Amino acid sequence: MASVSHELRTPLAQIRMFTETLQLGRERNAEERQAWLNIIGREARRLGDLVENILLFSHIDADRAKLELERTDLGELIEEVVEGYVPLAEQRGMRIWPMRRRASSRWSTPGPCVR
């Protein structure tokens, strides 16, 4: 249960942070505002996907659903996660970026649930 609550808190923290930042009017321009709104939307979808996955896994646990796996591009996943933290890093005077060394993929459940 601790793992599940952590997974739910992560997108919530991003949604709260970017919403509060926008409410305080801290965006420098319309482009930055749109980027932050995109992050809020992505994290809200992620949160919805997590809830759906919790329901799916409860059905799997009860033998009422079949688990499907697909290949996940880990480099792409890392880039997406890092991209979500770029605005926060910039606010704190830092720069971050992913260092993609080689393409790698793993089996995971479909869609954003790995995120």
GROMACS .gro file of C-alpha atoms in nm:
model
  115
    1MET     CA    1   0.000   0.000   0.000
    2ALA     CA    2   0.291   0.238   0.067
    3SER     CA    3   0.409   0.190  -0.291
    4VAL     CA    4   0.063   0.269  -0.427
    5SER     CA    5   0.027   0.583  -0.218
    6HIS     CA    6   0.371   0.701  -0.334
    7GLU     CA    7   0.276   0.643  -0.698
    8LEU     CA    8  -0.043   0.846  -0.649
    9ARG     CA    9   0.134   1.130  -0.466
   10THR     CA   10   0.395   1.187  -0.738
   11PRO     CA   11   0.157   1.315  -1.009
   12LEU     CA   12  -0.048   1.497  -0.746
   13ALA     CA   13   0.264   1.684  -0.633
   14GLN     CA   14   0.339   1.793  -0.991
   15ILE     CA   15  -0.021   1.903  -1.048
   16ARG     CA   16  -0.021   2.104  -0.725
   17MET     CA   17   0.320   2.261  -0.789
   18PHE     CA   18   0.245   2.379  -1.142
   19THR     CA   19  -0.108   2.491  -1.053
   20GLU     CA   20   0.020   2.700  -0.760
   21THR     CA   21   0.300   2.843  -0.974
   22LEU     CA   22   0.048   2.947  -1.241
   23GLN     CA   23  -0.188   3.090  -0.978
   24LEU     CA   24   0.098   3.306  -0.849
   25GLY     CA   25   0.166   3.429  -1.204
   26ARG     CA   26   0.527   3.313  -1.210
   27GLU     CA   27   0.535   3.209  -1.575
   28ARG     CA   28   0.766   3.425  -1.789
   29ASN     CA   29   0.566   3.402  -2.110
   30ALA     CA   30   0.275   3.231  -2.283
   31GLU     CA   31   0.498   2.948  -2.406
   32GLU     CA   32   0.609   2.862  -2.053
   33ARG     CA   33   0.249   2.884  -1.932
   34GLN     CA   34   0.140   2.640  -2.203
   35ALA     CA   35   0.426   2.401  -2.118
   36TRP     CA   36   0.317   2.399  -1.754
   37LEU     CA   37  -0.047   2.344  -1.850
   38ASN     CA   38   0.066   2.052  -2.067
   39ILE     CA   39   0.248   1.902  -1.767
   40ILE     CA   40  -0.062   1.944  -1.550
   41GLY     CA   41  -0.271   1.769  -1.816
   42ARG     CA   42  -0.019   1.488  -1.858
   43GLU     CA   43   0.006   1.430  -1.483
   44ALA     CA   44  -0.374   1.433  -1.447
   45ARG     CA   45  -0.394   1.166  -1.719
   46ARG     CA   46  -0.116   0.975  -1.542
   47LEU     CA   47  -0.311   0.988  -1.217
   48GLY     CA   48  -0.622   0.862  -1.394
   49ASP     CA   49  -0.419   0.581  -1.552
   50LEU     CA   50  -0.281   0.484  -1.211
   51VAL     CA   51  -0.632   0.459  -1.068
   52GLU     CA   52  -0.738   0.249  -1.370
   53ASN     CA   53  -0.436   0.023  -1.314
   54ILE     CA   54  -0.521  -0.023  -0.948
   55LEU     CA   55  -0.867  -0.137  -1.055
   56LEU     CA   56  -0.720  -0.361  -1.328
   57PHE     CA   57  -0.475  -0.525  -1.088
   58SER     CA   58  -0.751  -0.587  -0.837
   59HIS     CA   59  -0.941  -0.770  -1.115
   60ILE     CA   60  -0.626  -0.964  -1.210
   61ASP     CA   61  -0.577  -1.055  -0.846
   62ALA     CA   62  -0.933  -1.186  -0.844
   63ASP     CA   63  -0.866  -1.380  -1.171
   64ARG     CA   64  -1.118  -1.171  -1.365
   65ALA     CA   65  -0.880  -1.003  -1.611
   66LYS     CA   66  -0.581  -1.092  -1.825
   67LEU     CA   67  -0.254  -0.900  -1.793
   68GLU     CA   68  -0.113  -0.777  -2.126
   69LEU     CA   69   0.250  -0.676  -2.172
   70GLU     CA   70   0.421  -0.461  -2.436
   71ARG     CA   71   0.773  -0.333  -2.500
   72THR     CA   72   0.848   0.003  -2.336
   73ASP     CA   73   1.124   0.233  -2.463
   74LEU     CA   74   1.310   0.321  -2.142
   75GLY     CA   75   1.502   0.608  -2.303
   76GLU     CA   76   1.178   0.773  -2.409
   77LEU     CA   77   1.029   0.715  -2.065
   78ILE     CA   78   1.331   0.874  -1.893
   79GLU     CA   79   1.318   1.174  -2.128
   80GLU     CA   80   0.950   1.226  -2.045
   81VAL     CA   81   1.010   1.207  -1.670
   82VAL     CA   82   1.307   1.446  -1.683
   83GLU     CA   83   1.108   1.687  -1.903
   84GLY     CA   84   0.847   1.707  -1.627
   85TYR     CA   85   1.108   1.837  -1.383
   86VAL     CA   86   1.278   2.092  -1.614
   87PRO     CA   87   1.054   2.385  -1.507
   88LEU     CA   88   1.113   2.312  -1.137
   89ALA     CA   89   1.489   2.290  -1.193
   90GLU     CA   90   1.486   2.619  -1.386
   91GLN     CA   91   1.292   2.785  -1.103
   92ARG     CA   92   1.572   2.682  -0.871
   93GLY     CA   93   1.846   2.801  -1.106
   94MET     CA   94   1.944   2.454  -1.226
   95ARG     CA   95   1.944   2.274  -1.559
   96ILE     CA   96   1.867   1.907  -1.607
   97TRP     CA   97   1.850   1.684  -1.912
   98PRO     CA   98   1.851   1.310  -1.977
   99MET     CA   99   2.172   1.147  -2.098
  100ARG     CA  100   2.056   0.878  -2.337
  101ARG     CA  101   2.338   0.632  -2.392
  102ARG     CA  102   2.167   0.357  -2.590
  103ALA     CA  103   1.819   0.246  -2.675
  104SER     CA  104   1.676  -0.005  -2.432
  105SER     CA  105   1.332  -0.149  -2.382
  106ARG     CA  106   1.159  -0.373  -2.131
  107TRP     CA  107   0.830  -0.553  -2.105
  108SER     CA  108   0.564  -0.364  -1.910
  109THR     CA  109   0.192  -0.317  -1.896
  110PRO     CA  110   0.057  -0.100  -2.181
  111GLY     CA  111   0.049   0.277  -2.164
  112PRO     CA  112   0.144   0.526  -1.898
  113CYS     CA  113   0.115   0.288  -1.603
  114VAL     CA  114   0.494   0.247  -1.609
  115ARG     CA  115   0.523   0.618  -1.560
   0.00000   0.00000   0.00000
